[in-house]
CSV table of C-alpha atoms in Angstrom, one decimal:
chain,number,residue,atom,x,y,z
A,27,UNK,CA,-19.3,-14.0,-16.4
A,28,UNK,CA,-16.1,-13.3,-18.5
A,29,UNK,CA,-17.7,-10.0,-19.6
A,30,UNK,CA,-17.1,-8.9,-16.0
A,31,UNK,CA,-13.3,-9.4,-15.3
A,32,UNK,CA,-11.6,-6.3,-15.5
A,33,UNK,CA,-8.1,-5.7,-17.3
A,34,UNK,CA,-5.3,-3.6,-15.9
A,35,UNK,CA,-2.8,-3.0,-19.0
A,36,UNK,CA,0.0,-0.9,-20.0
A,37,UNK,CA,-2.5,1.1,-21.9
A,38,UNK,CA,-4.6,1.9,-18.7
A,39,UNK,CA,-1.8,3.0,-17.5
A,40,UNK,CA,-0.5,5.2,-20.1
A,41,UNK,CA,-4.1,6.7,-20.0
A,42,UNK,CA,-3.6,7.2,-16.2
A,43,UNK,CA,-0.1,8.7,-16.8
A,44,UNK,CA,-1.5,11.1,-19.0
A,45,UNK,CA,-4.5,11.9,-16.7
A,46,UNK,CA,-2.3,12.8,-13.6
A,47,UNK,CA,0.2,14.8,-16.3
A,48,UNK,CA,-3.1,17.2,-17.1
A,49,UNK,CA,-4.1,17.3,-13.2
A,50,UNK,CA,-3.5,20.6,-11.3
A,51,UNK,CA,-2.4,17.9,-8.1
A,52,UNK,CA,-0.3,16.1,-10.3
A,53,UNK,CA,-1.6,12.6,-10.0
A,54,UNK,CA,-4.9,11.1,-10.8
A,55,UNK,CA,-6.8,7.6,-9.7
A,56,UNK,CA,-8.7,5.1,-11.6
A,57,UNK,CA,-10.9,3.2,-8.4
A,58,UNK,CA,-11.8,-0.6,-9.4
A,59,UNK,CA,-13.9,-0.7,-6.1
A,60,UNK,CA,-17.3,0.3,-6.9
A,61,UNK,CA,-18.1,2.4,-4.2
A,62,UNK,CA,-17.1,4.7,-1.3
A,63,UNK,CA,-18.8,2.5,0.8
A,64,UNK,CA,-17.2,-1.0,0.0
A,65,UNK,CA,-15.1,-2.6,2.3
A,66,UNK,CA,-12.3,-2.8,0.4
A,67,UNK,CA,-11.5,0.3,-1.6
A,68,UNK,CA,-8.6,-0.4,-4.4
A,69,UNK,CA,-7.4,1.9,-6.7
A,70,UNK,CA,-4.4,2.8,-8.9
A,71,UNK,CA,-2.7,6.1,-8.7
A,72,UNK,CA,-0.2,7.8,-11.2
A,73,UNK,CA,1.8,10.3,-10.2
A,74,UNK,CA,4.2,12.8,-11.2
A,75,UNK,CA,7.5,14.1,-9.9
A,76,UNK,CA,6.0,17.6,-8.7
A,77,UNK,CA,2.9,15.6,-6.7
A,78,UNK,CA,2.6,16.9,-3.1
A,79,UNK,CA,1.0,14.3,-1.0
A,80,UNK,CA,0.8,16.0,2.4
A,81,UNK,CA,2.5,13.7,5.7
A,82,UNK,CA,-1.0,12.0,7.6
A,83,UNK,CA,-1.5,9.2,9.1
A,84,UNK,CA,-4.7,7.2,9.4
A,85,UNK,CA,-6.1,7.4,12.7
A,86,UNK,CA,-8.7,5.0,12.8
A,87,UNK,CA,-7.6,2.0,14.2
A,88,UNK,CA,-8.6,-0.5,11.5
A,89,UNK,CA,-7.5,2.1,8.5
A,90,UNK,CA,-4.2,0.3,7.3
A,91,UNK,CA,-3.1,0.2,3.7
A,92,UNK,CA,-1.3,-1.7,1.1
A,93,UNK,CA,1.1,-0.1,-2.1
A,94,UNK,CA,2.4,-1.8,-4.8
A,95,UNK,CA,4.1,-0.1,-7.3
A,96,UNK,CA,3.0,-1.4,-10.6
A,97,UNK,CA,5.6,0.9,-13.2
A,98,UNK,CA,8.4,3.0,-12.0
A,99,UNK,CA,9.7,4.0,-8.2
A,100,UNK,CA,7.9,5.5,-5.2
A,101,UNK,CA,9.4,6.6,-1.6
A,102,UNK,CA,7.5,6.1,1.0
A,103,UNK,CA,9.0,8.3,4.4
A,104,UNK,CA,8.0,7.3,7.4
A,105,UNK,CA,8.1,10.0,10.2
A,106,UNK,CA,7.6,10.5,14.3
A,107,UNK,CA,5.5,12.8,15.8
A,108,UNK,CA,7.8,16.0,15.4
A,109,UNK,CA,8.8,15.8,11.6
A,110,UNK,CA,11.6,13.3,12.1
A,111,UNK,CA,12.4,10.7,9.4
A,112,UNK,CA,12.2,7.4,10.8
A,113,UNK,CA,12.6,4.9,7.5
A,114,UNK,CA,12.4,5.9,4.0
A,115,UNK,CA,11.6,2.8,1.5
A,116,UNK,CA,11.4,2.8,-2.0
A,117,UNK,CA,9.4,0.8,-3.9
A,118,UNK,CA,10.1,-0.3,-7.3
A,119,UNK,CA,8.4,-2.5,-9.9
A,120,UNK,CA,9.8,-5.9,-10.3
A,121,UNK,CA,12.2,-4.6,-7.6
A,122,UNK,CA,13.9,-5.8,-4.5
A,123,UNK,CA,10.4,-4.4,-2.6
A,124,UNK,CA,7.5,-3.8,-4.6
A,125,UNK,CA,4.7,-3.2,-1.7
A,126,UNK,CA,4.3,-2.6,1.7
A,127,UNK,CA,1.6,-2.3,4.3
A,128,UNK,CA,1.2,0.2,6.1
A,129,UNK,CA,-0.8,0.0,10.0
A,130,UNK,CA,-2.6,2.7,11.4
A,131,UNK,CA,-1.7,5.9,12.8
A,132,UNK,CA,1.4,5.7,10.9
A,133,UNK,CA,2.9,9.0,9.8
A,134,UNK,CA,4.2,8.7,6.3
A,135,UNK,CA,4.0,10.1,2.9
A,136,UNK,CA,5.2,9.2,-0.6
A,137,UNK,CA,7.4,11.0,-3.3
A,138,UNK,CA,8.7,10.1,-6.8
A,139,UNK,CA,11.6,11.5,-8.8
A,140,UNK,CA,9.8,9.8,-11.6
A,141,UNK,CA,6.2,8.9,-13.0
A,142,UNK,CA,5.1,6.3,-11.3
A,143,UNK,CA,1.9,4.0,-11.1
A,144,UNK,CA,1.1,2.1,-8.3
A,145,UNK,CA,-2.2,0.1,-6.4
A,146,UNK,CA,-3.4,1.2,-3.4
A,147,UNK,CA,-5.7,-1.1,-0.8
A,148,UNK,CA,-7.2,0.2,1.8
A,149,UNK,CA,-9.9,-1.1,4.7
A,150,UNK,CA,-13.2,0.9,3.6
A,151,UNK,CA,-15.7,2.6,3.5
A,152,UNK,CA,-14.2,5.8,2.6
A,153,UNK,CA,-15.0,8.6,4.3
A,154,UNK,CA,-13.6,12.3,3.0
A,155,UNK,CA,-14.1,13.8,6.8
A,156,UNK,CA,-12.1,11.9,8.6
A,157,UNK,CA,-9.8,9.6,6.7
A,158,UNK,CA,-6.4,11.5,7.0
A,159,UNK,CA,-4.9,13.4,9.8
A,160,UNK,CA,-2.2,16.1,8.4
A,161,UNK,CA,1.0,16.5,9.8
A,162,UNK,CA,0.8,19.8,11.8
A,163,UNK,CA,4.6,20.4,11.4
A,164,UNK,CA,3.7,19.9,7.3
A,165,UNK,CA,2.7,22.9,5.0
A,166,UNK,CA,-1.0,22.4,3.6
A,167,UNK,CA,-2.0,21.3,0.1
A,168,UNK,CA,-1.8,24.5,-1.9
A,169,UNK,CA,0.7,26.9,-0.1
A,170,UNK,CA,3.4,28.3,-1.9
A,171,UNK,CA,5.9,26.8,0.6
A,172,UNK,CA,5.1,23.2,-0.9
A,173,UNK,CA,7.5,23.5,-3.8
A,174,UNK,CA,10.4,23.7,-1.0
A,175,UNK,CA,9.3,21.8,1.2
A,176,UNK,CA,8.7,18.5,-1.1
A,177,UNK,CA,12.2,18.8,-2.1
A,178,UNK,CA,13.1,18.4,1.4
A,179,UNK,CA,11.2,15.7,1.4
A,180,UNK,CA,13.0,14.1,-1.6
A,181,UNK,CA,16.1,14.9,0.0
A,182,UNK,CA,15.3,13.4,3.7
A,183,UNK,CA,17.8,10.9,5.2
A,184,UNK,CA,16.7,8.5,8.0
A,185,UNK,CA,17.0,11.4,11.0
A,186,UNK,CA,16.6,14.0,9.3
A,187,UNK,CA,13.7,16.3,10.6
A,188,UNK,CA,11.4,17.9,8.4
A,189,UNK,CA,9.3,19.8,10.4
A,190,UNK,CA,8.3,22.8,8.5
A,191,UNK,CA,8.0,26.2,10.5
A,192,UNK,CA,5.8,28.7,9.7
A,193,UNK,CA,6.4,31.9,8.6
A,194,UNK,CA,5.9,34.6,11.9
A,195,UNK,CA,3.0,37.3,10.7
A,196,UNK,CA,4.3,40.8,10.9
């Protein structure tokens, strides 16, 4: 039985660290669940500074989740329906506040000025299609108006409004 508990260390971490430095998104995951279809999917996720994670929210009614930041800081913004900033809270290891749940169709999305690693938990299974809908008012994963519009993001006070408006086509 002891050849099946499962070690999270300062070297994982590192390892992750590295993982999400080499990624093209700028983060990277190790999953301890087993599956996408388990009913409890945990994971860790490293990120870096320049990591665009897009404002969603989960819509399924049972689809909360749970962060806890395990090394370094991490924002979390909450929003309203139009882009506004409602909270902002920051999450740091062996902080003040360290984790926070999240409920359903909550609009929100996280930033770091720093690495950071932290644990995700989330209500499973997993499914790609349907687990996340984008903010409209947010620029997609890719476009060259990211870079811009994550440092408004890093900048956004409670009130502010981010809603990013598209370009008119000529």
């Amino acid at each position: 039985m002891l050849d099946k508990i499962q070690y999270f260390d300062k070297a994982l971490f590192e390892t992750l660290k590295q993982s999400a430095e080499e990624s093209p998104r700028r983060r990277a995951n190790l999953n301890v669940h087993k599956s996408y279809t388990d009913m409890v999917q945990r994971l860790f996720i490293a990120m870096m500074p320049d990591s665009y994670v897009r404002p969603h929210r989960h819509v399924q009614p049972h689809k909360w989740e749970f962060f806890m930041v395990v090394e370094g800081e991490l924002d979390i913004l909450f929003f309203s329906d139009d882009g506004d900033v409602e909270n902002r809270v920051t999450l740091t290891a062996r902080g003040e506040t360290s984790g926070i749940e999240i409920p359903p169709n909550t609009w929100h999305a996280t930033v770091c000025h720093s690495p950071v690693v932290f644990m995700e938990v989330k209500q499973g299974p997993y499914e790609v299609t349907d687990d996340k809908g984008f903010a409209s008012w947010s620029p997609e994963e890719g476009s060259d108006q990211v870079p811009n519009f994550l440092a408004s993001l890093k900048q956004a006070a409670v009130g502010d409004n981010v809603r990013f408006l598209k370009p008119l086509l000529a």
